[in-house]
Amino acid sequence: MRTLNSINQNVEDAYVKREALLKMPISVLPEQKLADQYVGYFERTGESKSLFEKAKRYFPDGIQHHNTYVSPYPIFIKGGCGSKVFDVEGNTYLDFTMGAGAQLFGYASEHYEQVWQTLATDRFPLFHHPEELELAEKVNAFMPLVESIKFFQSGTEAVKAAIRLARAYQKRDLVVKISGSYHGWMSPTIRDIRQPGVGDLYMSGVPKAEANLCLTVPANDLSALQKTIRKRSRKIAAVIVELPGPESGRIPIYSDFVHEIQRLCRKHKILFILDEVVTGFRLAKGGAQAVYDLQPDLTILGKVLGGGTSLSAVGGHRDLIQYFSRDVTQTVRGRAVFVGGTMAANRVSTMMGLATLQAIEENDPYNTLDQKAQKMVDRLNSLFDSAGFPFFAYNFGSIVQIELVAWPTKFSWSRIFDFQKRLSSVHQHQLFLQSQGILSLSGTRFFLSTAHTDEDLNHLINAYRKLLELIPTK
């Protein structure tokens, strides 16, 4: 586990390298060279193209998942094992999406065999069951601050519930978030997502009055943070933070900054919400709060919690989570928040989650994962340096960010053509990697699992070496 000083140094190095990359021409790959590279790829994936054409009749844009879509058509996956997935035509891909980080042990892991055997023979109607209690006990053992827990089905749902709880408890309406952070698609935290400065771009359908209940502050801007909280402290219900920073660390946060958030929350009696949908049980057994030495009032969990199935949760001090009570007398007194969900804490998801946490307890995978990620970063940076490019990679635990295209600190409509050019370049890189049999999230984010091997790393390095050879040097 990294120290706070090493985390801060990692953040500093990333920003310094990004500033240098911003000054360089955008690495656009020549279309003709790409066309030559893609001939075999398009021939191999014709069935996915046909399925995509059919999907366009039923799905918006022909897709259900945004971050894994790569133009001109997505790959339709049929199965997976270990670090690999297989498309409908039997082509194999080295997968670094890992279910957007949900798969810590890879696909079809032996840790889940007993779960699938049980579910194949048992019938599981939607009633209370022992596994939901066992999972809650295990979460509490890993994260002592999660004294009580309420299960949901998605990270978005859990964030919405946590914010409602905070507002009911505090009798306040405002929520503060970090610019660029994504806490699900529900209002009001949909404001200023993905890229700082986009503001209300994605808030269509959200009433202005509700949109204005979310305040944003730039990452690492202590002055803006202090000013925002000091000015509106009596109206702020909660501050919600994602670590290691917005977009799983693409906009990394200094540990000092998040500790100042926690200090200000304590001072002004504001609830501190830590969104650990991605980091919970991925960065460490105790999540990001253990790595950064934080004491959040509410913790939001997902991804790894369900072992790749649909499960999320809000946890915290017992008195807070009790606000999810179904007691009508508490509701009348304004001390309860009504939430529900037919499939919340369903037996499939809780059994998978329990098997995941048991596997973590028995195998302690974090040193291995950290070493894999560090080796990946070191080899990529060595490759970039030796080839004479200012590209770079960095990691927070088993989450790796690779930047061949740098993004300005803040979006600006006056520079929309520059942003479009950068986005087009990222999509080029993502499609090229996919043609080489490598899947990533948005072409920049890579999640490692215990199933990834040195051979997989060699495959990745070779793919990047081929990509670098296509980039014009003049």
Tab-separated table of C-alpha atoms in Angstrom:
chain	number	residue	atom	x	y	z
A	1	MET	CA	0.000	0.000	0.000
A	2	ARG	CA	1.361	3.400	-0.996
A	3	THR	CA	2.089	6.131	1.554
A	4	LEU	CA	0.335	9.478	1.268
A	5	ASN	CA	3.641	11.084	0.276
A	6	SER	CA	4.102	8.623	-2.581
A	7	ILE	CA	0.491	9.221	-3.704
A	8	ASN	CA	1.132	12.981	-3.791
A	9	GLN	CA	4.332	12.459	-5.762
A	10	ASN	CA	2.458	10.265	-8.221
A	11	VAL	CA	-0.151	13.001	-8.671
A	12	GLU	CA	2.518	15.675	-9.104
A	13	ASP	CA	4.403	13.630	-11.713
A	14	ALA	CA	1.195	13.045	-13.699
A	15	TYR	CA	0.383	16.756	-13.855
A	16	VAL	CA	3.925	17.732	-14.827
A	17	LYS	CA	3.995	15.166	-17.656
A	18	ARG	CA	0.518	16.199	-18.799
A	19	GLU	CA	1.559	19.839	-19.103
A	20	ALA	CA	4.526	18.795	-21.244
A	21	LEU	CA	2.300	16.599	-23.450
A	22	LEU	CA	-0.214	19.429	-23.902
A	23	LYS	CA	2.486	21.474	-25.602
A	24	MET	CA	3.118	18.758	-28.191
A	25	PRO	CA	1.197	18.125	-31.438
A	26	ILE	CA	-1.719	15.705	-31.075
A	27	SER	CA	-0.718	12.190	-32.132
A	28	VAL	CA	-3.101	11.596	-35.042
A	29	LEU	CA	-2.487	8.328	-36.905
A	30	PRO	CA	-2.409	8.414	-40.749
A	31	GLU	CA	-5.721	7.091	-42.096
A	32	GLN	CA	-4.143	5.108	-44.945
A	33	LYS	CA	-1.779	3.253	-42.628
A	34	LEU	CA	-4.688	2.485	-40.318
A	35	ALA	CA	-6.795	1.221	-43.216
A	36	ASP	CA	-4.058	-1.253	-44.082
A	37	GLN	CA	-3.904	-2.403	-40.450
A	38	TYR	CA	-7.671	-2.871	-40.180
A	39	VAL	CA	-8.283	-5.087	-43.216
A	40	GLY	CA	-7.846	-8.337	-41.292
A	41	TYR	CA	-9.643	-7.000	-38.216
A	42	PHE	CA	-12.787	-6.073	-40.159
A	43	GLU	CA	-12.764	-9.464	-41.882
A	44	ARG	CA	-12.549	-11.253	-38.517
A	45	THR	CA	-15.383	-9.272	-36.921
A	46	GLY	CA	-18.043	-9.274	-39.619
A	47	GLU	CA	-20.603	-10.951	-37.351
A	48	SER	CA	-20.260	-8.165	-34.758
A	49	LYS	CA	-20.866	-5.619	-37.512
A	50	SER	CA	-24.043	-7.471	-38.587
A	51	LEU	CA	-25.297	-7.626	-34.999
A	52	PHE	CA	-24.614	-3.916	-34.606
A	53	GLU	CA	-26.710	-3.117	-37.674
A	54	LYS	CA	-29.561	-5.089	-36.134
A	55	ALA	CA	-29.006	-3.475	-32.720
A	56	LYS	CA	-29.460	-0.017	-34.211
A	57	ARG	CA	-33.108	-0.909	-34.774
A	58	TYR	CA	-33.647	-1.549	-31.064
A	59	PHE	CA	-31.040	0.400	-29.045
A	60	PRO	CA	-30.214	4.116	-29.048
A	61	ASP	CA	-27.054	4.429	-31.192
A	62	GLY	CA	-27.151	0.624	-31.375
A	63	ILE	CA	-25.465	0.186	-27.993
A	64	GLN	CA	-26.176	-0.335	-24.295
A	65	HIS	CA	-22.666	0.455	-23.023
A	66	HIS	CA	-20.808	3.701	-23.707
A	67	ASN	CA	-17.195	3.270	-22.600
A	68	THR	CA	-16.567	-0.009	-24.437
A	69	TYR	CA	-18.033	1.182	-27.729
A	70	VAL	CA	-15.462	1.806	-30.467
A	71	SER	CA	-16.470	3.172	-33.880
A	72	PRO	CA	-17.355	1.922	-36.453
A	73	TYR	CA	-19.039	-0.889	-34.495
A	74	PRO	CA	-18.691	-2.606	-31.111
A	75	ILE	CA	-17.440	-6.121	-30.562
A	76	PHE	CA	-20.177	-8.494	-29.360
A	77	ILE	CA	-18.762	-10.687	-26.617
A	78	LYS	CA	-19.971	-14.220	-25.953
A	79	GLY	CA	-17.860	-15.312	-22.992
A	80	GLY	CA	-14.711	-14.874	-20.953
A	81	CYS	CA	-12.100	-16.767	-18.958
A	82	GLY	CA	-9.275	-15.332	-16.884
A	83	SER	CA	-7.942	-12.156	-18.549
A	84	LYS	CA	-9.526	-12.967	-21.922
A	85	VAL	CA	-12.927	-12.529	-23.546
A	86	PHE	CA	-14.229	-14.134	-26.738
A	87	ASP	CA	-16.438	-12.545	-29.360
A	88	VAL	CA	-19.293	-14.192	-31.266
A	89	GLU	CA	-16.873	-15.426	-33.941
A	90	GLY	CA	-14.427	-16.949	-31.480
A	91	ASN	CA	-11.795	-14.189	-31.630
A	92	THR	CA	-9.861	-13.753	-28.394
A	93	TYR	CA	-9.212	-10.385	-26.758
A	94	LEU	CA	-7.024	-9.438	-23.834
A	95	ASP	CA	-9.434	-7.526	-21.617
A	96	PHE	CA	-8.408	-4.610	-19.433
A	97	THR	CA	-11.939	-3.358	-18.845
A	98	MET	CA	-12.662	-6.117	-16.309
A	99	GLY	CA	-16.315	-5.109	-16.115
A	100	ALA	CA	-15.355	-1.443	-15.570
A	101	GLY	CA	-13.184	-2.646	-12.699
A	102	ALA	CA	-15.669	-5.083	-11.176
A	103	GLN	CA	-13.668	-8.246	-11.870
A	104	LEU	CA	-10.769	-8.478	-9.415
A	105	PHE	CA	-9.971	-12.141	-10.126
A	106	GLY	CA	-10.729	-12.247	-13.847
A	107	TYR	CA	-13.566	-14.067	-15.595
A	108	ALA	CA	-14.874	-17.519	-14.648
A	109	SER	CA	-12.634	-17.541	-11.579
A	110	GLU	CA	-12.459	-20.698	-9.501
A	111	HIS	CA	-13.534	-18.594	-6.515
A	112	TYR	CA	-17.085	-18.579	-7.873
A	113	GLU	CA	-17.486	-22.248	-8.777
A	114	GLN	CA	-19.381	-23.105	-5.595
A	115	VAL	CA	-21.724	-20.144	-6.127
A	116	TRP	CA	-22.689	-21.273	-9.614
A	117	GLN	CA	-23.123	-24.886	-8.503
A	118	THR	CA	-25.470	-23.756	-5.730
A	119	LEU	CA	-27.467	-21.436	-7.978
A	120	ALA	CA	-27.828	-24.138	-10.615
A	121	THR	CA	-29.812	-26.341	-8.218
A	122	ASP	CA	-31.324	-23.943	-5.665
A	123	ARG	CA	-34.355	-21.799	-6.273
A	124	PHE	CA	-34.057	-18.325	-4.851
A	125	PRO	CA	-37.312	-16.390	-4.406
A	126	LEU	CA	-36.995	-12.775	-3.318
A	127	PHE	CA	-37.013	-13.210	0.451
A	128	HIS	CA	-34.533	-12.542	3.222
A	129	HIS	CA	-31.590	-14.911	3.076
A	130	PRO	CA	-28.436	-15.623	5.128
A	131	GLU	CA	-26.006	-14.465	2.446
A	132	GLU	CA	-27.107	-10.821	2.645
A	133	LEU	CA	-26.291	-10.805	6.362
A	134	GLU	CA	-22.998	-12.650	5.861
A	135	LEU	CA	-21.965	-10.137	3.201
A	136	ALA	CA	-22.818	-7.210	5.489
A	137	GLU	CA	-20.706	-8.739	8.259
A	138	LYS	CA	-17.781	-9.230	5.874
A	139	VAL	CA	-17.981	-5.647	4.583
A	140	ASN	CA	-17.955	-4.379	8.158
A	141	ALA	CA	-14.897	-6.511	8.932
A	142	PHE	CA	-13.073	-4.978	5.946
A	143	MET	CA	-14.399	-1.448	6.525
A	144	PRO	CA	-15.141	-0.868	10.223
A	145	LEU	CA	-16.777	2.525	9.531
A	146	VAL	CA	-19.509	0.690	7.614
A	147	GLU	CA	-21.365	-0.277	10.775
A	148	SER	CA	-24.646	-0.642	8.908
A	149	ILE	CA	-25.411	-1.092	5.225
A	150	LYS	CA	-28.244	-0.815	2.725
A	151	PHE	CA	-27.910	-2.709	-0.561
A	152	PHE	CA	-28.956	-1.413	-3.980
A	153	GLN	CA	-28.444	-2.510	-7.579
A	154	SER	CA	-26.179	0.093	-9.226
A	155	GLY	CA	-23.709	2.779	-8.277
A	156	THR	CA	-26.013	5.473	-9.613
A	157	GLU	CA	-28.865	4.229	-7.418
A	158	ALA	CA	-26.664	4.112	-4.332
A	159	VAL	CA	-25.383	7.660	-4.908
A	160	LYS	CA	-28.936	8.946	-5.251
A	161	ALA	CA	-29.928	7.205	-2.019
A	162	ALA	CA	-26.893	8.542	-0.135
A	163	ILE	CA	-27.635	12.120	-1.196
A	164	ARG	CA	-31.284	11.821	-0.185
A	165	LEU	CA	-30.205	10.429	3.163
A	166	ALA	CA	-27.749	13.303	3.659
A	167	ARG	CA	-30.395	15.891	2.847
A	168	ALA	CA	-32.954	14.329	5.164
A	169	TYR	CA	-30.444	14.017	8.006
A	170	GLN	CA	-29.030	17.515	7.580
A	171	LYS	CA	-32.257	19.317	6.627
A	172	ARG	CA	-30.168	20.962	3.895
A	173	ASP	CA	-30.333	20.738	0.095
A	174	LEU	CA	-26.955	21.514	-1.481
A	175	VAL	CA	-24.340	18.953	-2.527
A	176	VAL	CA	-20.722	19.730	-3.455
A	177	LYS	CA	-18.704	17.603	-5.905
A	178	ILE	CA	-15.361	17.836	-7.701
A	179	SER	CA	-15.501	19.078	-11.302
A	180	GLY	CA	-15.193	16.242	-13.797
A	181	SER	CA	-16.226	13.502	-11.378
A	182	TYR	CA	-18.892	11.005	-12.339
A	183	HIS	CA	-21.209	9.814	-9.588
A	184	GLY	CA	-23.821	8.212	-11.780
A	185	TRP	CA	-26.300	9.652	-14.241
A	186	MET	CA	-28.990	10.813	-11.819
A	187	SER	CA	-29.430	14.474	-10.947
A	188	PRO	CA	-28.014	16.617	-9.510
A	189	THR	CA	-24.469	15.146	-9.654
A	190	ILE	CA	-24.662	14.744	-13.444
A	191	ARG	CA	-23.501	18.364	-13.558
A	192	ASP	CA	-19.950	18.928	-14.886
A	193	ILE	CA	-19.082	15.277	-15.504
A	194	ARG	CA	-16.169	13.651	-17.360
A	195	GLN	CA	-14.355	16.873	-18.307
A	196	PRO	CA	-14.210	19.880	-15.954
A	197	GLY	CA	-15.956	22.874	-17.460
A	198	VAL	CA	-18.723	21.149	-19.426
A	199	GLY	CA	-21.168	22.474	-16.827
A	200	ASP	CA	-24.777	21.602	-17.646
A	201	LEU	CA	-24.004	19.913	-20.982
A	202	TYR	CA	-25.414	16.555	-19.817
A	203	MET	CA	-28.281	17.920	-17.733
A	204	SER	CA	-31.023	17.843	-20.329
A	205	GLY	CA	-34.264	16.872	-18.595
A	206	VAL	CA	-33.119	18.136	-15.193
A	207	PRO	CA	-35.090	21.155	-13.912
A	208	LYS	CA	-32.867	24.202	-13.422
A	209	ALA	CA	-33.875	24.470	-9.784
A	210	GLU	CA	-32.646	20.931	-9.160
A	211	ALA	CA	-29.484	21.404	-11.207
A	212	ASN	CA	-28.531	24.374	-9.055
A	213	LEU	CA	-28.541	22.182	-5.946
A	214	CYS	CA	-25.148	20.798	-7.046
A	215	LEU	CA	-22.059	22.979	-6.557
A	216	THR	CA	-18.741	22.094	-8.171
A	217	VAL	CA	-15.152	22.939	-7.255
A	218	PRO	CA	-12.021	22.237	-9.338
A	219	ALA	CA	-9.814	19.354	-8.241
A	220	ASN	CA	-6.980	20.433	-5.914
A	221	ASP	CA	-8.167	24.068	-5.738
A	222	LEU	CA	-8.068	24.650	-1.980
A	223	SER	CA	-9.090	28.287	-2.276
A	224	ALA	CA	-12.223	27.488	-4.313
A	225	LEU	CA	-13.090	24.638	-1.953
A	226	GLN	CA	-12.754	26.760	1.176
A	227	LYS	CA	-14.645	29.673	-0.354
A	228	THR	CA	-17.539	27.482	-1.546
A	229	ILE	CA	-18.004	25.736	1.785
A	230	ARG	CA	-17.505	28.851	3.896
A	231	LYS	CA	-20.059	30.807	1.844
A	232	ARG	CA	-22.796	28.130	1.756
A	233	SER	CA	-21.968	25.920	4.757
A	234	ARG	CA	-25.404	26.201	6.391
A	235	LYS	CA	-27.077	24.966	3.207
A	236	ILE	CA	-24.679	22.176	2.239
A	237	ALA	CA	-25.843	18.686	3.153
A	238	ALA	CA	-22.791	16.783	1.887
A	239	VAL	CA	-19.580	16.798	-0.097
A	240	ILE	CA	-19.102	13.747	-2.320
A	241	VAL	CA	-15.640	12.685	-3.503
A	242	GLU	CA	-14.283	10.004	-5.826
A	243	LEU	CA	-10.732	8.761	-5.344
A	244	PRO	CA	-8.054	8.677	-6.647
A	245	GLY	CA	-9.808	11.536	-8.464
A	246	PRO	CA	-12.426	12.088	-11.176
A	247	GLU	CA	-12.554	9.386	-13.851
A	248	SER	CA	-10.701	6.858	-11.671
A	249	GLY	CA	-7.718	9.167	-11.365
A	250	ARG	CA	-7.530	10.686	-14.840
A	251	ILE	CA	-7.829	13.946	-12.897
A	252	PRO	CA	-5.850	12.859	-9.843
A	253	ILE	CA	-6.391	14.429	-6.417
A	254	TYR	CA	-3.676	15.196	-3.894
A	255	SER	CA	-4.216	13.503	-0.537
A	256	ASP	CA	-3.898	16.901	1.172
A	257	PHE	CA	-6.884	18.144	-0.813
A	258	VAL	CA	-9.213	15.330	0.199
A	259	HIS	CA	-8.083	15.621	3.818
A	260	GLU	CA	-8.983	19.314	3.700
A	261	ILE	CA	-12.415	18.346	2.416
A	262	GLN	CA	-12.824	16.024	5.379
A	263	ARG	CA	-11.609	18.714	7.824
A	264	LEU	CA	-14.019	21.325	6.453
A	265	CYS	CA	-16.892	18.858	6.576
A	266	ARG	CA	-16.199	18.176	10.242
A	267	LYS	CA	-15.853	21.878	11.032
A	268	HIS	CA	-19.118	22.863	9.349
A	269	LYS	CA	-21.075	19.706	10.268
A	270	ILE	CA	-21.391	18.615	6.641
A	271	LEU	CA	-21.559	14.925	5.759
A	272	PHE	CA	-18.487	13.589	3.963
A	273	ILE	CA	-19.482	10.988	1.340
A	274	LEU	CA	-16.783	8.819	-0.218
A	275	ASP	CA	-17.780	7.280	-3.541
A	276	GLU	CA	-15.947	3.937	-3.543
A	277	VAL	CA	-17.964	2.319	-6.320
A	278	VAL	CA	-14.708	1.763	-8.255
A	279	THR	CA	-12.120	1.734	-5.453
A	280	GLY	CA	-13.960	-0.298	-2.816
A	281	PHE	CA	-12.054	-3.609	-2.414
A	282	ARG	CA	-9.994	-2.781	-5.525
A	283	LEU	CA	-7.364	-0.402	-4.163
A	284	ALA	CA	-7.128	-2.267	-0.868
A	285	LYS	CA	-9.068	-4.555	1.439
A	286	GLY	CA	-10.314	-1.450	3.240
A	287	GLY	CA	-10.809	0.545	0.054
A	288	ALA	CA	-9.540	4.042	-0.716
A	289	GLN	CA	-10.470	5.181	2.786
A	290	ALA	CA	-7.815	2.843	4.187
A	291	VAL	CA	-5.201	3.930	1.634
A	292	TYR	CA	-5.843	7.657	2.181
A	293	ASP	CA	-6.539	7.339	5.940
A	294	LEU	CA	-10.029	8.850	5.735
A	295	GLN	CA	-13.132	8.556	7.913
A	296	PRO	CA	-16.148	9.184	5.672
A	297	ASP	CA	-19.626	9.522	7.142
A	298	LEU	CA	-21.096	7.552	4.245
A	299	THR	CA	-19.389	5.077	1.908
A	300	ILE	CA	-20.821	4.093	-1.468
A	301	LEU	CA	-19.819	0.665	-2.794
A	302	GLY	CA	-20.318	-1.243	-6.051
A	303	LYS	CA	-18.339	-3.011	-8.802
A	304	VAL	CA	-16.112	-5.478	-6.879
A	305	LEU	CA	-18.752	-5.686	-4.121
A	306	GLY	CA	-20.957	-7.762	-6.448
A	307	GLY	CA	-18.200	-9.808	-8.058
A	308	GLY	CA	-19.282	-8.585	-11.486
A	309	THR	CA	-23.026	-8.750	-10.823
A	310	SER	CA	-25.521	-5.968	-10.149
A	311	LEU	CA	-24.935	-4.908	-6.552
A	312	SER	CA	-24.178	-1.643	-4.779
A	313	ALA	CA	-24.539	-0.294	-1.268
A	314	VAL	CA	-24.534	2.707	1.026
A	315	GLY	CA	-22.833	2.143	4.360
A	316	GLY	CA	-21.894	4.167	7.389
A	317	HIS	CA	-22.650	4.849	11.038
A	318	ARG	CA	-25.673	2.930	12.282
A	319	ASP	CA	-27.593	6.108	13.212
A	320	LEU	CA	-27.225	7.418	9.665
A	321	ILE	CA	-28.119	4.241	7.785
A	322	GLN	CA	-31.162	3.848	10.045
A	323	TYR	CA	-32.650	6.687	7.988
A	324	PHE	CA	-33.460	4.006	5.413
A	325	SER	CA	-35.995	2.614	7.891
A	326	ARG	CA	-39.426	1.574	6.654
A	327	ASP	CA	-40.962	2.787	9.941
A	328	VAL	CA	-43.797	5.152	9.004
A	329	THR	CA	-43.561	6.951	12.347
A	330	GLN	CA	-39.977	7.885	11.484
A	331	THR	CA	-41.064	8.972	8.000
A	332	VAL	CA	-43.693	11.288	9.473
A	333	ARG	CA	-41.039	12.850	11.691
A	334	GLY	CA	-38.754	13.394	8.692
A	335	ARG	CA	-36.233	10.876	10.013
A	336	ALA	CA	-36.605	8.251	7.293
A	337	VAL	CA	-35.959	8.111	3.545
A	338	PHE	CA	-38.084	5.717	1.528
A	339	VAL	CA	-36.024	3.552	-0.821
A	340	GLY	CA	-36.749	0.231	-2.475
A	341	GLY	CA	-35.657	-2.168	-5.165
A	342	THR	CA	-37.057	-5.556	-6.141
A	343	MET	CA	-33.629	-6.979	-6.949
A	344	ALA	CA	-31.649	-5.206	-4.221
A	345	ALA	CA	-29.586	-7.716	-2.197
A	346	ASN	CA	-30.773	-10.516	-4.472
A	347	ARG	CA	-29.222	-13.883	-3.703
A	348	VAL	CA	-27.197	-14.147	-6.932
A	349	SER	CA	-25.408	-10.850	-6.323
A	350	THR	CA	-24.889	-11.250	-2.587
A	351	MET	CA	-23.499	-14.765	-3.023
A	352	MET	CA	-21.081	-13.483	-5.671
A	353	GLY	CA	-20.121	-10.581	-3.437
A	354	LEU	CA	-19.568	-12.843	-0.464
A	355	ALA	CA	-17.425	-15.210	-2.547
A	356	THR	CA	-15.366	-12.229	-3.717
A	357	LEU	CA	-14.674	-10.920	-0.220
A	358	GLN	CA	-13.868	-14.432	1.012
A	359	ALA	CA	-11.381	-14.811	-1.846
A	360	ILE	CA	-9.831	-11.455	-0.917
A	361	GLU	CA	-9.540	-12.546	2.703
A	362	GLU	CA	-7.939	-15.873	1.789
A	363	ASN	CA	-5.591	-14.647	-0.967
A	364	ASP	CA	-4.769	-10.997	-0.120
A	365	PRO	CA	-4.264	-10.081	-3.804
A	366	TYR	CA	-3.218	-6.458	-3.412
A	367	ASN	CA	0.566	-6.761	-3.387
A	368	THR	CA	0.381	-8.925	-6.492
A	369	LEU	CA	-1.992	-6.512	-8.231
A	370	ASP	CA	0.124	-3.481	-7.326
A	371	GLN	CA	3.270	-5.184	-8.628
A	372	LYS	CA	1.558	-6.105	-11.902
A	373	ALA	CA	0.380	-2.530	-12.365
A	374	GLN	CA	3.764	-1.035	-11.516
A	375	LYS	CA	5.513	-3.363	-13.962
A	376	MET	CA	3.008	-2.368	-16.652
A	377	VAL	CA	3.578	1.350	-15.998
A	378	ASP	CA	7.362	0.992	-15.899
A	379	ARG	CA	7.537	-0.949	-19.169
A	380	LEU	CA	5.167	1.439	-20.959
A	381	ASN	CA	7.064	4.525	-19.803
A	382	SER	CA	10.343	2.900	-20.827
A	383	LEU	CA	8.876	2.188	-24.268
A	384	PHE	CA	7.605	5.756	-24.665
A	385	ASP	CA	10.935	7.242	-23.546
A	386	SER	CA	13.040	5.040	-25.814
A	387	ALA	CA	10.810	5.901	-28.787
A	388	GLY	CA	11.163	9.607	-28.060
A	389	PHE	CA	7.516	10.361	-27.276
A	390	PRO	CA	6.311	12.373	-24.241
A	391	PHE	CA	3.503	9.882	-23.564
A	392	PHE	CA	3.176	8.423	-20.086
A	393	ALA	CA	1.406	5.934	-17.859
A	394	TYR	CA	0.710	6.022	-14.144
A	395	ASN	CA	-1.304	3.991	-11.699
A	396	PHE	CA	-3.174	3.963	-8.424
A	397	GLY	CA	-3.051	0.350	-7.302
A	398	SER	CA	-4.482	-1.845	-10.061
A	399	ILE	CA	-6.017	1.112	-11.938
A	400	VAL	CA	-3.710	2.222	-14.758
A	401	GLN	CA	-4.079	5.402	-16.806
A	402	ILE	CA	-2.252	5.719	-20.148
A	403	GLU	CA	-2.010	9.126	-21.818
A	404	LEU	CA	-1.057	9.504	-25.452
A	405	VAL	CA	-3.327	12.529	-25.643
A	406	ALA	CA	-3.420	15.107	-22.856
A	407	TRP	CA	-6.574	16.971	-21.932
A	408	PRO	CA	-6.591	20.631	-20.850
A	409	THR	CA	-7.490	21.215	-17.223
A	410	LYS	CA	-10.816	22.759	-18.185
A	411	PHE	CA	-13.148	22.400	-21.157
A	412	SER	CA	-13.804	25.535	-23.183
A	413	TRP	CA	-16.301	25.964	-26.017
A	414	SER	CA	-13.845	28.348	-27.674
A	415	ARG	CA	-11.494	25.370	-28.091
A	416	ILE	CA	-14.116	22.873	-29.213
A	417	PHE	CA	-12.220	21.904	-32.379
A	418	ASP	CA	-9.098	21.168	-30.347
A	419	PHE	CA	-11.141	18.954	-28.014
A	420	GLN	CA	-12.721	17.146	-30.952
A	421	LYS	CA	-9.288	16.498	-32.438
A	422	ARG	CA	-8.056	15.086	-29.137
A	423	LEU	CA	-11.128	12.893	-28.791
A	424	SER	CA	-10.727	11.617	-32.350
A	425	SER	CA	-7.105	10.709	-31.618
A	426	VAL	CA	-8.083	8.788	-28.466
A	427	HIS	CA	-10.689	6.851	-30.470
A	428	GLN	CA	-8.038	6.022	-33.080
A	429	HIS	CA	-5.773	4.599	-30.398
A	430	GLN	CA	-8.605	2.611	-28.831
A	431	LEU	CA	-9.636	1.061	-32.155
A	432	PHE	CA	-6.032	0.246	-33.051
A	433	LEU	CA	-5.530	-1.552	-29.738
A	434	GLN	CA	-8.796	-3.413	-30.287
A	435	SER	CA	-7.597	-4.508	-33.724
A	436	GLN	CA	-4.551	-5.908	-31.926
A	437	GLY	CA	-6.799	-7.871	-29.571
A	438	ILE	CA	-6.722	-5.492	-26.575
A	439	LEU	CA	-9.798	-3.979	-24.884
A	440	SER	CA	-9.715	-0.946	-22.605
A	441	LEU	CA	-12.123	1.622	-21.192
A	442	SER	CA	-12.185	4.642	-23.485
A	443	GLY	CA	-8.719	3.752	-24.737
A	444	THR	CA	-7.041	5.250	-21.688
A	445	ARG	CA	-8.130	3.322	-18.583
A	446	PHE	CA	-6.948	-0.186	-17.769
A	447	PHE	CA	-8.043	-2.375	-14.856
A	448	LEU	CA	-5.818	-5.258	-13.834
A	449	SER	CA	-6.895	-8.545	-12.291
A	450	THR	CA	-5.013	-11.398	-10.672
A	451	ALA	CA	-5.587	-13.312	-13.931
A	452	HIS	CA	-3.398	-10.979	-16.008
A	453	THR	CA	-0.004	-12.519	-16.766
A	454	ASP	CA	3.463	-11.458	-17.947
A	455	GLU	CA	2.497	-12.849	-21.348
A	456	ASP	CA	-0.495	-10.488	-21.366
A	457	LEU	CA	1.814	-7.589	-20.552
A	458	ASN	CA	4.107	-8.549	-23.432
A	459	HIS	CA	1.078	-8.543	-25.738
A	460	LEU	CA	0.146	-5.038	-24.559
A	461	ILE	CA	3.684	-3.678	-24.954
A	462	ASN	CA	3.964	-5.109	-28.466
A	463	ALA	CA	0.650	-3.503	-29.429
A	464	TYR	CA	1.815	-0.108	-28.193
A	465	ARG	CA	5.134	-0.550	-29.994
A	466	LYS	CA	3.229	-1.085	-33.254
A	467	LEU	CA	1.049	1.949	-32.517
A	468	LEU	CA	4.092	4.173	-31.936
A	469	GLU	CA	5.557	3.064	-35.279
A	470	LEU	CA	2.472	4.519	-37.022
A	471	ILE	CA	2.784	7.989	-35.490
A	472	PRO	CA	4.455	10.501	-37.805
A	473	THR	CA	7.621	11.888	-36.201
A	474	LYS	CA	7.720	15.109	-38.221
